[in-house]
Amino acid sequence: MALDRHLPDCEDILKEVIWAFSDFVRDNRGVYDPEARSPAGNPWYPVTGQF
């Protein structure tokens, strides 16, 4: 997957990909973590404006 950082919705698309990956890993570990969807609890969550 290639994203052009100049696209207006690139950051939103990237966040959705990161959430999908995070959910996949969480579900495959069999661990339910209610904080996994919060930016503070998700190390894969990008900082706004990082890209």
Short mmCIF file of C-alpha atoms in Angstrom, two decimals, residues 1-46:
data_model
loop_
_atom_site.label_atom_id
_atom_site.label_comp_id
_atom_site.label_asym_id
_atom_site.label_seq_id
_atom_site.Cartn_x
_atom_site.Cartn_y
_atom_site.Cartn_z
CA MET A 1 0.00 0.00 0.00
CA ALA A 2 1.36 3.39 -0.94
CA LEU A 3 0.00 6.64 0.42
CA ASP A 4 0.80 10.10 -0.84
CA ARG A 5 1.26 12.30 2.22
CA HIS A 6 -0.01 15.26 0.20
CA LEU A 7 -3.50 13.79 -0.11
CA PRO A 8 -5.93 15.51 2.27
CA ASP A 9 -7.23 12.24 3.74
CA CYS A 10 -3.88 10.41 3.87
CA GLU A 11 -3.59 10.76 7.66
CA ASP A 12 -7.13 9.41 8.18
CA ILE A 13 -6.43 6.43 5.93
CA LEU A 14 -3.19 5.72 7.78
CA LYS A 15 -4.99 5.87 11.14
CA GLU A 16 -7.59 3.35 9.92
CA VAL A 17 -4.83 1.00 8.73
CA ILE A 18 -3.09 1.31 12.10
CA TRP A 19 -6.34 0.64 13.99
CA ALA A 20 -7.04 -2.40 11.81
CA PHE A 21 -3.55 -3.76 12.50
CA SER A 22 -3.90 -3.04 16.22
CA ASP A 23 -7.30 -4.77 16.33
CA PHE A 24 -5.92 -7.76 14.41
CA VAL A 25 -3.01 -8.18 16.81
CA ARG A 26 -5.25 -7.74 19.85
CA ASP A 27 -7.81 -10.25 18.59
CA ASN A 28 -5.13 -12.82 17.71
CA ARG A 29 -3.57 -12.57 21.16
CA GLY A 30 -6.98 -13.17 22.73
CA VAL A 31 -6.53 -10.15 24.96
CA TYR A 32 -9.23 -7.56 25.43
CA ASP A 33 -7.75 -4.19 26.23
CA PRO A 34 -10.30 -1.37 26.49
CA GLU A 35 -7.48 1.19 26.28
CA ALA A 36 -6.15 -0.21 23.01
CA ARG A 37 -8.35 2.20 21.08
CA SER A 38 -7.15 5.27 22.95
CA PRO A 39 -4.19 7.18 21.51
CA ALA A 40 -2.35 7.00 24.86
CA GLY A 41 -2.74 3.22 25.04
CA ASN A 42 -1.80 2.49 21.44
CA PRO A 43 1.91 2.76 20.57
CA TRP A 44 1.04 2.44 16.85
CA TYR A 45 -1.11 5.59 16.93
CA PRO A 46 0.59 8.33 14.91
#
